[in-house]
Short mmCIF file of C-alpha atoms in Angstrom, two decimals:
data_model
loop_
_atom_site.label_atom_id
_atom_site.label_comp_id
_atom_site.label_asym_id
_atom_site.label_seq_id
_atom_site.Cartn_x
_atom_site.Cartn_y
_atom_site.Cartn_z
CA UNK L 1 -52.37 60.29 -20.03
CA UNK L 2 -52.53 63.85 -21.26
CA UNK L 3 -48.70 64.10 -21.71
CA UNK L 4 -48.65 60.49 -23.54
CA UNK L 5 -51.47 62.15 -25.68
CA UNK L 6 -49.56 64.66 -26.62
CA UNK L 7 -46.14 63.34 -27.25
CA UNK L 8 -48.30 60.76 -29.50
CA UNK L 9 -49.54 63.70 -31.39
CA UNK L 10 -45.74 65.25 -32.00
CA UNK L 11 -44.54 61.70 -32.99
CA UNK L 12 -47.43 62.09 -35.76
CA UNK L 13 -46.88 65.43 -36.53
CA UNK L 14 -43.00 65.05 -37.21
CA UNK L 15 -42.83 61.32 -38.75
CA UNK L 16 -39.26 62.29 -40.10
CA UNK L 17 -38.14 62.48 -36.21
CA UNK L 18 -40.41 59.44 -35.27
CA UNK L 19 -38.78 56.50 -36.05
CA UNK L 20 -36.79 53.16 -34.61
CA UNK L 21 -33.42 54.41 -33.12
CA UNK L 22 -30.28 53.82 -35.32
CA UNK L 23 -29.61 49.81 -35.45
CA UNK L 24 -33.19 48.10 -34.44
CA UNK L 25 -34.00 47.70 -37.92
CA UNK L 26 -30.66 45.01 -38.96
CA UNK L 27 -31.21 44.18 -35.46
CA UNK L 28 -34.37 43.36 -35.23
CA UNK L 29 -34.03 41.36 -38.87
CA UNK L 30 -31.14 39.32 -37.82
CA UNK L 31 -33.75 38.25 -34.15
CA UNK L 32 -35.83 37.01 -37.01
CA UNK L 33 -33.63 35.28 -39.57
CA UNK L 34 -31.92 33.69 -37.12
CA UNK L 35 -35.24 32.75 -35.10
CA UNK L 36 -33.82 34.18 -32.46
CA UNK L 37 -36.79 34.36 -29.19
CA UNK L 38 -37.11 38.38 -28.21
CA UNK L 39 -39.65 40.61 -26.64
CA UNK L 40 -39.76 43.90 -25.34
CA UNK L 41 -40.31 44.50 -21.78
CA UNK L 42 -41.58 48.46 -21.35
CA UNK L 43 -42.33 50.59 -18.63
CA UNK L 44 -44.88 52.22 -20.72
CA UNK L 45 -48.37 51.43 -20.16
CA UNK L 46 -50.71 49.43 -23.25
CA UNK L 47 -51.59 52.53 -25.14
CA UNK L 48 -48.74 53.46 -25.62
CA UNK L 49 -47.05 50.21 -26.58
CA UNK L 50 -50.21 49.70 -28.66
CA UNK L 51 -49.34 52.95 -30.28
CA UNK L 52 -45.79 52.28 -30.90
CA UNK L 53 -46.30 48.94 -31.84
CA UNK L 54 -48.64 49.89 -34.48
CA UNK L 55 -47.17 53.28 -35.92
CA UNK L 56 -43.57 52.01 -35.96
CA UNK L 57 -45.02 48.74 -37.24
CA UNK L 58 -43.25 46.26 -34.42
CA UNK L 59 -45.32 43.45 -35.30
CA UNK L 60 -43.45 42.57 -38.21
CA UNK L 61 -40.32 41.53 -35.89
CA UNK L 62 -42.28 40.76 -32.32
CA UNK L 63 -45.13 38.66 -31.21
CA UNK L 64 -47.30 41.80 -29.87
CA UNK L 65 -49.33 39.58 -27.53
CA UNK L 66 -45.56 38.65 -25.86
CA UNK L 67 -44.62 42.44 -25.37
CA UNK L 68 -44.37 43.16 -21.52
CA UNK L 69 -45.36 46.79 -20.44
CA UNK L 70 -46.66 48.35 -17.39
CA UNK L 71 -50.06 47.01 -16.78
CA UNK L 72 -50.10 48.24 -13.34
CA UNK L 73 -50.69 45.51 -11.27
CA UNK L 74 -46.79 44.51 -10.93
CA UNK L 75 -44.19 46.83 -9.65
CA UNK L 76 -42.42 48.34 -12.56
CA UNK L 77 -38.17 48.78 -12.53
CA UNK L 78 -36.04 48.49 -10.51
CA UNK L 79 -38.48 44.96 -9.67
CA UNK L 80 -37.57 42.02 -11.81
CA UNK L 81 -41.24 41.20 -12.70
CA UNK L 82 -41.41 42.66 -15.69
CA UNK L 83 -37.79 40.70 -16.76
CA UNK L 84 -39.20 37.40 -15.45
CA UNK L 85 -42.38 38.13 -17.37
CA UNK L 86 -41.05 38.79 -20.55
CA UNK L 87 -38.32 35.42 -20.49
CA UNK L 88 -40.89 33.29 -19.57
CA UNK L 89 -42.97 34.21 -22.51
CA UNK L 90 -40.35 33.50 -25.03
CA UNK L 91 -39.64 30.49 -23.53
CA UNK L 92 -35.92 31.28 -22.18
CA UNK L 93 -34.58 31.08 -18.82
CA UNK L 94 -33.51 34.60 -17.28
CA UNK L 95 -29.95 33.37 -17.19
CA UNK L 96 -30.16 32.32 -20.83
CA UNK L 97 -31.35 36.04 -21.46
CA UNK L 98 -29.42 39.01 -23.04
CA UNK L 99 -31.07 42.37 -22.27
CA UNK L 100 -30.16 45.84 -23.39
CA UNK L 101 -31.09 48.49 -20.97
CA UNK L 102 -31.19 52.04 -21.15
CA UNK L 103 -32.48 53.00 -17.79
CA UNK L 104 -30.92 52.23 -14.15
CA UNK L 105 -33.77 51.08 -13.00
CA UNK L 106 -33.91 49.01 -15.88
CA UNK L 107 -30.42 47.70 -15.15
CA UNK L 108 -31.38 46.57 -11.46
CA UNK L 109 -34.99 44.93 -12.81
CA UNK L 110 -32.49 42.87 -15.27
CA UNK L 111 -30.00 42.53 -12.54
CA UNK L 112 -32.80 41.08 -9.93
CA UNK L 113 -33.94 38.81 -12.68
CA UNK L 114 -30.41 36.88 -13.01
CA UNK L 115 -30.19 38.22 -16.25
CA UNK L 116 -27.59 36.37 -17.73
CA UNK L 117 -25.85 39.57 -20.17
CA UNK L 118 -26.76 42.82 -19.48
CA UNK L 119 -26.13 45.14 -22.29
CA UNK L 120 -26.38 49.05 -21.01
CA UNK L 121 -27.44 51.57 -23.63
CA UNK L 122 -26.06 54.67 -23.12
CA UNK L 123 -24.12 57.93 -24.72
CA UNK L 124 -20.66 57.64 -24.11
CA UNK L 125 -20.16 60.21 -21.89
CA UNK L 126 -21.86 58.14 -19.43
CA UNK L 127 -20.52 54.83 -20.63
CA UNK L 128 -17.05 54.71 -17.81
CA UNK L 129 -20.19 55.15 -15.29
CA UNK L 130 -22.35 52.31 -16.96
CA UNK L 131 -19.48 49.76 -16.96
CA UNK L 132 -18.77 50.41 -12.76
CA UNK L 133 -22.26 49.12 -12.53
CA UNK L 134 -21.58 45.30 -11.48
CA UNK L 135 -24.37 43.82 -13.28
CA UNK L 136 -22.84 45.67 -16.69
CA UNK L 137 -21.58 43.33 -18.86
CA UNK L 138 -20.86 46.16 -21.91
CA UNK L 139 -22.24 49.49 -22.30
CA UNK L 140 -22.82 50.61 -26.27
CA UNK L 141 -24.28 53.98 -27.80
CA UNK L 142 -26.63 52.66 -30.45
CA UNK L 143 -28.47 49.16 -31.50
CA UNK L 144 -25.68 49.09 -34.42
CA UNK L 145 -23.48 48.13 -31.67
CA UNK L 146 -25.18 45.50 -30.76
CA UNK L 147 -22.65 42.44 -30.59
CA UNK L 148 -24.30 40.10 -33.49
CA UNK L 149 -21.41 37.32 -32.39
CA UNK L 150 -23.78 36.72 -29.03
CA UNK L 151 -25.60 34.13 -31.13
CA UNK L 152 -23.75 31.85 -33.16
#
């Protein structure tokens, strides 16, 4: 708690450096316009996601009372609980989902969940190691990546 309390504190103390990685924002939009079902499924616990969601201002794209993080009473990644959590409350069957992942254990929770598409996030040094993972569909460096022709 004391470390989450502080790396809160530098997010707030350096808002220039504290901000949605490169991508989420047309992202994020296009989820919307499209009414496209998403969550986020986090291994961070509620005060954080409560202070992300607020400071970075995620309820104008999500439903915050869908967001999935670690309330410690399920096992956290590599388990699929938190996968199967988040899908069901969108509505969408875990092979109907698309999930982009930028942790192993991330990759095996999505992989145990039947994930249908598996998107690893990654920086390309590490992307010929990302795509030997079998449960890898496609590995890309930012959200701008992020293959818009998914959804027609």
């Amino acid at each position: 708690l004391e470390k989450e309390s502080a790396y809160q504190k530098l997010c707030l103390e350096y808002p220039a450096h504290f901000k949605l990685s490169p991508g989420a924002v047309n992202l994020f939009d296009f989820l919307v316009r499209k009414n496209i079902p998403h969550t986020i499924a986090s291994g961070s616990d509620k005060n954080n996601m409560d202070f992300f969601a607020q400071h970075l201002n995620l309820a104008q794209w999500f439903n915050v009372e869908k967001i999935v993080y670690d309330n410690h009473l399920r096992p956290g990644k590599p388990f699929p609980d938190i996968y199967l959590e988040a899908a069901k409350n969108i509505g969408i069957l875990p092979e109907k989902c698309i999930v982009v992942e930028d942790s192993i254990a991330g990759l095996e929770a999505a992989h145990r969940a039947s994930i249908g598409r598996i998107i690893a996030l990654g920086p390309e040094k590490r992307h010929k190691f990302l795509l030997k993972l079998p449960c890898v569909c496609q590995v890309i460096e930012s959200l701008q990546e992020f293959p818009l022709s998914l959804f027609p």
